[in-house]
Structures are given as structure tokens and as C-alpha cells.
Amino acid sequence: MNIGQLIRRGETCWEIPPTAAMRVPAVIYADEGLIRAMDPKVYEQITNVATLPGIVEAAYAMPDAHWGYGFPIGGVAAFDPDQGGVISAGGVGFDISCGVRTLHTGLTMDRLESDPHRLADELYRAIPAGVGSRGKIHLNPHEMTAMLTGGARWAIDRGFGEAADLERIEERGCMAGADPAQVSARARERQREEMGTLGSGNHYLEVQRVVEIYHRPVAEKFGLRTDGIVITIHCGSRGLGHQIGTEFLKEMAMAAAQYKIALPDRELACAPIRSPLGRRYLGAMRAAINCALANRQILTHLTQKAVDTVFPGVRLELLYDVSHNTCKVEHYTVNGRKKELYIHRKGATRAYGPGHPDLPEAFREVGQPVLIGGSMGTSSYVLCGTEKGANRAFSSACHGAGRAMSRHQAAKQWRGRELVDELARQGIIIRSPSLRGIAEEAPLAYKDAGAVVGAADKAGLAHKIARLEPVICIKG
């Protein structure tokens, strides 16, 4: 990105003042190195977001921002329905509620080291992964509707996990306002056999070792100790979410003129929040959020069974579950007035600070766990939300390292087999149905996660708590 286009507001804060059709400034949080390496498309996309009706304060880009569909991945924007604010299918993305959950195992590295390959094999057998993977759960129409309404709560009611898990999931495992009637027959059909599957692309299940603690008191609240073993699952709403995104993007793009919305980019397709189309999309999107929450809950159950085979009696406990691609109703003070806003997070994580009433009691004193995924061969991080974050980007933080190059470029540069062998030499066991998929997700195809997390920390979006390194990765 051309740094000369930006006004520096701090060590990790850069502003693009409003010009032309921009209604608000655009703000990018990143250090100078990340800004210089950032895709120039982020500038174009985040300034386009700033033109949308009803946007509040600014359009924000997180330190992991890169080119996405309409919104940049790592984009955050809030819209006020009282000011004609919009809901954008492009601002949520195709993999609705793609997210991460991290599970405590109670194991330590010395015990895992006795037979890591057996655990890798059991997990790979238990977790359907890859393009078009199918699970063993087949939903009839009644159960599909129940799942879309109930989310993780539906899954737990059917024996996939423990009720205590719900306290550790955003929205307590069930997104209110879901309207399964707005989910098409095609979307339902795509999901009918995909519950409890990991998917492909950047989705993964990773066994990780806690290698570094940055803030011991909060780490203890989160149950994280050096050399402890955790398991992290990254996936979303599979075919159903993608189908909903596809259908509503098309419909919103066609309806934009009807609502007198001038789209700077067709991929920013949107509709007024209070319009019939806006309400229909919100109902469908919330149903897809529930699908993703149910899917991660079922995957947790399958993971538990695999772990129990290798380490009988070991019980997994949920640290937290966060979603990335969502639009949620939240309350913030804007110009001295409490407002109900629709917060779009596209490849960004909600990061509530200490004292927020929506946090479970266990975290209310310290803030929300913010789970930052690595890239198969690199570190992941656990952060916590801050009080300042509410005034920086509507309580939002980065969600991962962020791509540094496209999948096509990565596949040209690396070979999957060579990466698997190289990672094995580093002590990281990879299991995947696709060598091409591994090449596309090569660790060096992503930005330096440490730099991204460091910038988020310095910007006050979220604070570093612990660093995790991969031991086993089941890659979709």
C-alpha cells in the first residue's frame, strides 16, 4: 500500500480522510511494516465501505487486512438503522460465522509426546475434512429447521457435548432472530450431510502447545499454562452459509437501485436494515450463524471421542468460541448517545473488554478471550479484549495472520508433499486429504502472525495473553 495516501495518527493507527463519496474516514490499524506490505486493494475496499449509507464513525481495517469480496478481510463497519444504515451480504462474507474454538485437554507436552502420530491418525479418522466432505449426520427437514433455530444448543440437546459449553460460546451458542424460512431449499440441501465436517481451504483442527505466557493473571483465568496442550477448531457454516451469501448478494445487487443506493462496487451489495430484503437476509444470516455454532459443537464431540481413544478419561473443556464473519446488533455510545448499531465483522473478531455484561462470569473481570489462528506451521495466539477497544473499532480485533498472497500464487510456489516433510522436520504432524490444499495454505503464504498480533496489542484492540505452537494439524 502507498503509505503516502495515509495520515499517521499513531504508531499503529492510519487514517484516510473522507473524500468524494466517503461519508466517514477510513482507519487502518497496523504498524508501518504491515502497512507497506498490505494489499493496495485494502485501500480501495475500505474507502468504498466508507461510502455506504448509515455508516457510523469510520470504516476500520484490522492489522491482518487483505483483499476480500467487497469488504476487505479484516474489515469492520457499524451501521445505524435510524440513519438509513444498511446490512451488506458482502460485508459478512460467504463463510458466515466461520470461527474458532479452543479446547483445554488437561494434557501436557510430555504425555502427548509418547504417541502423537496415533492421536493424529485418530483425529483424522474422526473429523471429515476436505472439499465435499460428508458427515454421518443426516438431517431431515424438521431437524434442519431445529438446527437453524437452535445452534449449538440444538447440538447439545442431541448429545453432542455438555450444556456447560454454552457459557463459553458467543451468544451462548444460539443466535437470536434466526429465520429458517429465509434459508432456501438449495442451501438446506447443501448442508444436509455436512454437519460435523471441517471443510477445506483455511479450515483446520490443530493440537497446540502453549509455549509463551505474556500476562500470567489473565492466562490463569483462561486456564492456560506453559506446556499445556489445547485443541483449536477453525471452520464455519459450510455449504449452507456459502449458498445464503451467494443468493442474497445477487438479490441485493439487483435491488440496490430500488433503494437508491449507489454501490461503488457491486460486491458491496446491501439493503437498508429496515427493508423487507434487509430483514430477510438478517434472518437467513442468523440461521447460518446457528449452523456454524452447531457444526463446531459437533466437531468438538467428534474430537472428544478421538482423544478418548488415545487418552482414556481425558475430558475436553471449552475455553471459548468466537465467530468471524457476522453482523450483530450491539450497543455503543456515539456522540454522547447510546445507539443500537449493526456491527459488520468480515474476518474480524469481536473483542469485548472487562465488565461487558454479555461476557460469561468467568471472563467478565478480565475481558473476552480473542482467539487468533496461525497458519499450519506458525504460532497462534490468545488475546483478551480491552476497555479501549470499544472506542477504537467497536470492540473488534484481528482474526488471524491474514493472507500475504493468493491461493493460486501459493500453489505455484510450493508443493504440498515438500511442505508436509518440512513441517515434520519441525515436529509438526500434518494430515490432509489434499496436497494442493496444503500448498495453497503454505505458512509463508500468510503474514507474520506475531507482527499482526503485536500491532493489535499496541493499538489497544486486544492484549496478548499467550502464544501457541502447532503439534498436529488436520487440514481441510
mmCIF file with all atom_site columns, N, CA, C and O in Angstrom, residues 6-24:
data_model
loop_
_atom_site.group_PDB
_atom_site.id
_atom_site.type_symbol
_atom_site.label_atom_id
_atom_site.label_alt_id
_atom_site.label_comp_id
_atom_site.label_asym_id
_atom_site.label_entity_id
_atom_site.label_seq_id
_atom_site.pdbx_PDB_ins_code
_atom_site.Cartn_x
_atom_site.Cartn_y
_atom_site.Cartn_z
_atom_site.occupancy
_atom_site.B_iso_or_equiv
_atom_site.pdbx_formal_charge
_atom_site.auth_seq_id
_atom_site.auth_comp_id
_atom_site.auth_asym_id
_atom_site.auth_atom_id
_atom_site.pdbx_PDB_model_num
ATOM 1  N N  . LEU A 1 6  ? -1.876  7.971  3.321  1.00 0.00 ? 6  LEU A N  1
ATOM 2  C CA . LEU A 1 6  ? -2.441  7.853  4.665  1.00 0.00 ? 6  LEU A CA 1
ATOM 3  C C  . LEU A 1 6  ? -1.910  8.936  5.583  1.00 0.00 ? 6  LEU A C  1
ATOM 4  O O  . LEU A 1 6  ? -0.786  9.419  5.411  1.00 0.00 ? 6  LEU A O  1
ATOM 5  N N  . ILE A 1 7  ? -2.715  9.299  6.575  1.00 0.00 ? 7  ILE A N  1
ATOM 6  C CA . ILE A 1 7  ? -2.261  10.201 7.635  1.00 0.00 ? 7  ILE A CA 1
ATOM 7  C C  . ILE A 1 7  ? -2.004  9.356  8.875  1.00 0.00 ? 7  ILE A C  1
ATOM 8  O O  . ILE A 1 7  ? -2.899  8.640  9.338  1.00 0.00 ? 7  ILE A O  1
ATOM 9  N N  . ARG A 1 8  ? -0.783  9.454  9.372  1.00 0.00 ? 8  ARG A N  1
ATOM 10 C CA . ARG A 1 8  ? -0.450  8.644  10.538 1.00 0.00 ? 8  ARG A CA 1
ATOM 11 C C  . ARG A 1 8  ? -1.013  9.297  11.798 1.00 0.00 ? 8  ARG A C  1
ATOM 12 O O  . ARG A 1 8  ? -0.700  10.452 12.101 1.00 0.00 ? 8  ARG A O  1
ATOM 13 N N  . ARG A 1 9  ? -1.814  8.553  12.562 1.00 0.00 ? 9  ARG A N  1
ATOM 14 C CA . ARG A 1 9  ? -2.409  9.072  13.793 1.00 0.00 ? 9  ARG A CA 1
ATOM 15 C C  . ARG A 1 9  ? -1.766  8.481  15.040 1.00 0.00 ? 9  ARG A C  1
ATOM 16 O O  . ARG A 1 9  ? -2.141  8.824  16.158 1.00 0.00 ? 9  ARG A O  1
ATOM 17 N N  . GLY A 1 10 ? -0.841  7.549  14.856 1.00 0.00 ? 10 GLY A N  1
ATOM 18 C CA . GLY A 1 10 ? -0.176  6.917  15.986 1.00 0.00 ? 10 GLY A CA 1
ATOM 19 C C  . GLY A 1 10 ? 0.720   5.822  15.466 1.00 0.00 ? 10 GLY A C  1
ATOM 20 O O  . GLY A 1 10 ? 0.817   5.599  14.254 1.00 0.00 ? 10 GLY A O  1
ATOM 21 N N  . GLU A 1 11 ? 1.400   5.122  16.385 1.00 0.00 ? 11 GLU A N  1
ATOM 22 C CA . GLU A 1 11 ? 2.340   4.091  15.958 1.00 0.00 ? 11 GLU A CA 1
ATOM 23 C C  . GLU A 1 11 ? 1.661   3.025  15.117 1.00 0.00 ? 11 GLU A C  1
ATOM 24 O O  . GLU A 1 11 ? 2.254   2.482  14.188 1.00 0.00 ? 11 GLU A O  1
ATOM 25 N N  . THR A 1 12 ? 0.390   2.727  15.441 1.00 0.00 ? 12 THR A N  1
ATOM 26 C CA . THR A 1 12 ? -0.307  1.653  14.723 1.00 0.00 ? 12 THR A CA 1
ATOM 27 C C  . THR A 1 12 ? -1.674  2.102  14.234 1.00 0.00 ? 12 THR A C  1
ATOM 28 O O  . THR A 1 12 ? -2.580  1.291  14.094 1.00 0.00 ? 12 THR A O  1
ATOM 29 N N  . CYS A 1 13 ? -1.845  3.383  13.969 1.00 0.00 ? 13 CYS A N  1
ATOM 30 C CA . CYS A 1 13 ? -3.146  3.904  13.523 1.00 0.00 ? 13 CYS A CA 1
ATOM 31 C C  . CYS A 1 13 ? -2.950  4.848  12.335 1.00 0.00 ? 13 CYS A C  1
ATOM 32 O O  . CYS A 1 13 ? -2.190  5.813  12.431 1.00 0.00 ? 13 CYS A O  1
ATOM 33 N N  . TRP A 1 14 ? -3.641  4.563  11.238 1.00 0.00 ? 14 TRP A N  1
ATOM 34 C CA . TRP A 1 14 ? -3.516  5.330  9.998  1.00 0.00 ? 14 TRP A CA 1
ATOM 35 C C  . TRP A 1 14 ? -4.907  5.708  9.517  1.00 0.00 ? 14 TRP A C  1
ATOM 36 O O  . TRP A 1 14 ? -5.824  4.885  9.542  1.00 0.00 ? 14 TRP A O  1
ATOM 37 N N  . GLU A 1 15 ? -5.031  6.955  9.049  1.00 0.00 ? 15 GLU A N  1
ATOM 38 C CA . GLU A 1 15 ? -6.367  7.431  8.672  1.00 0.00 ? 15 GLU A CA 1
ATOM 39 C C  . GLU A 1 15 ? -6.400  7.864  7.210  1.00 0.00 ? 15 GLU A C  1
ATOM 40 O O  . GLU A 1 15 ? -5.441  8.444  6.691  1.00 0.00 ? 15 GLU A O  1
ATOM 41 N N  . ILE A 1 16 ? -7.515  7.576  6.580  1.00 0.00 ? 16 ILE A N  1
ATOM 42 C CA . ILE A 1 16 ? -7.798  8.084  5.238  1.00 0.00 ? 16 ILE A CA 1
ATOM 43 C C  . ILE A 1 16 ? -8.964  9.057  5.389  1.00 0.00 ? 16 ILE A C  1
ATOM 44 O O  . ILE A 1 16 ? -10.089 8.633  5.655  1.00 0.00 ? 16 ILE A O  1
ATOM 45 N N  . PRO A 1 17 ? -8.734  10.369 5.284  1.00 0.00 ? 17 PRO A N  1
ATOM 46 C CA . PRO A 1 17 ? -9.829  11.341 5.472  1.00 0.00 ? 17 PRO A CA 1
ATOM 47 C C  . PRO A 1 17 ? -10.893 11.171 4.382  1.00 0.00 ? 17 PRO A C  1
ATOM 48 O O  . PRO A 1 17 ? -10.599 10.686 3.283  1.00 0.00 ? 17 PRO A O  1
ATOM 49 N N  . PRO A 1 18 ? -12.123 11.586 4.685  1.00 0.00 ? 18 PRO A N  1
ATOM 50 C CA . PRO A 1 18 ? -13.197 11.440 3.694  1.00 0.00 ? 18 PRO A CA 1
ATOM 51 C C  . PRO A 1 18 ? -12.935 12.277 2.448  1.00 0.00 ? 18 PRO A C  1
ATOM 52 O O  . PRO A 1 18 ? -12.561 13.443 2.540  1.00 0.00 ? 18 PRO A O  1
ATOM 53 N N  . THR A 1 19 ? -13.092 11.647 1.312  1.00 0.00 ? 19 THR A N  1
ATOM 54 C CA . THR A 1 19 ? -13.034 12.346 0.025  1.00 0.00 ? 19 THR A CA 1
ATOM 55 C C  . THR A 1 19 ? -14.149 11.794 -0.852 1.00 0.00 ? 19 THR A C  1
ATOM 56 O O  . THR A 1 19 ? -14.659 10.696 -0.594 1.00 0.00 ? 19 THR A O  1
ATOM 57 N N  . ALA A 1 20 ? -14.513 12.565 -1.889 1.00 0.00 ? 20 ALA A N  1
ATOM 58 C CA . ALA A 1 20 ? -15.532 12.134 -2.853 1.00 0.00 ? 20 ALA A CA 1
ATOM 59 C C  . ALA A 1 20 ? -16.785 11.652 -2.104 1.00 0.00 ? 20 ALA A C  1
ATOM 60 O O  . ALA A 1 20 ? -17.345 12.385 -1.312 1.00 0.00 ? 20 ALA A O  1
ATOM 61 N N  . ALA A 1 21 ? -17.170 10.400 -2.322 1.00 0.00 ? 21 ALA A N  1
ATOM 62 C CA . ALA A 1 21 ? -18.434 9.902  -1.755 1.00 0.00 ? 21 ALA A CA 1
ATOM 63 C C  . ALA A 1 21 ? -18.298 9.324  -0.361 1.00 0.00 ? 21 ALA A C  1
ATOM 64 O O  . ALA A 1 21 ? -19.291 8.859  0.212  1.00 0.00 ? 21 ALA A O  1
ATOM 65 N N  . MET A 1 22 ? -17.095 9.362  0.204  1.00 0.00 ? 22 MET A N  1
ATOM 66 C CA . MET A 1 22 ? -16.919 8.799  1.555  1.00 0.00 ? 22 MET A CA 1
ATOM 67 C C  . MET A 1 22 ? -17.727 9.614  2.572  1.00 0.00 ? 22 MET A C  1
ATOM 68 O O  . MET A 1 22 ? -17.659 10.836 2.594  1.00 0.00 ? 22 MET A O  1
ATOM 69 N N  . ARG A 1 23 ? -18.483 8.928  3.398  1.00 0.00 ? 23 ARG A N  1
ATOM 70 C CA . ARG A 1 23 ? -19.299 9.596  4.425  1.00 0.00 ? 23 ARG A CA 1
ATOM 71 C C  . ARG A 1 23 ? -18.527 9.750  5.736  1.00 0.00 ? 23 ARG A C  1
ATOM 72 O O  . ARG A 1 23 ? -18.879 10.579 6.579  1.00 0.00 ? 23 ARG A O  1
ATOM 73 N N  . VAL A 1 24 ? -17.538 8.884  5.944  1.00 0.00 ? 24 VAL A N  1
ATOM 74 C CA . VAL A 1 24 ? -16.735 8.885  7.174  1.00 0.00 ? 24 VAL A CA 1
ATOM 75 C C  . VAL A 1 24 ? -15.288 8.582  6.787  1.00 0.00 ? 24 VAL A C  1
ATOM 76 O O  . VAL A 1 24 ? -15.024 8.117  5.664  1.00 0.00 ? 24 VAL A O  1
#
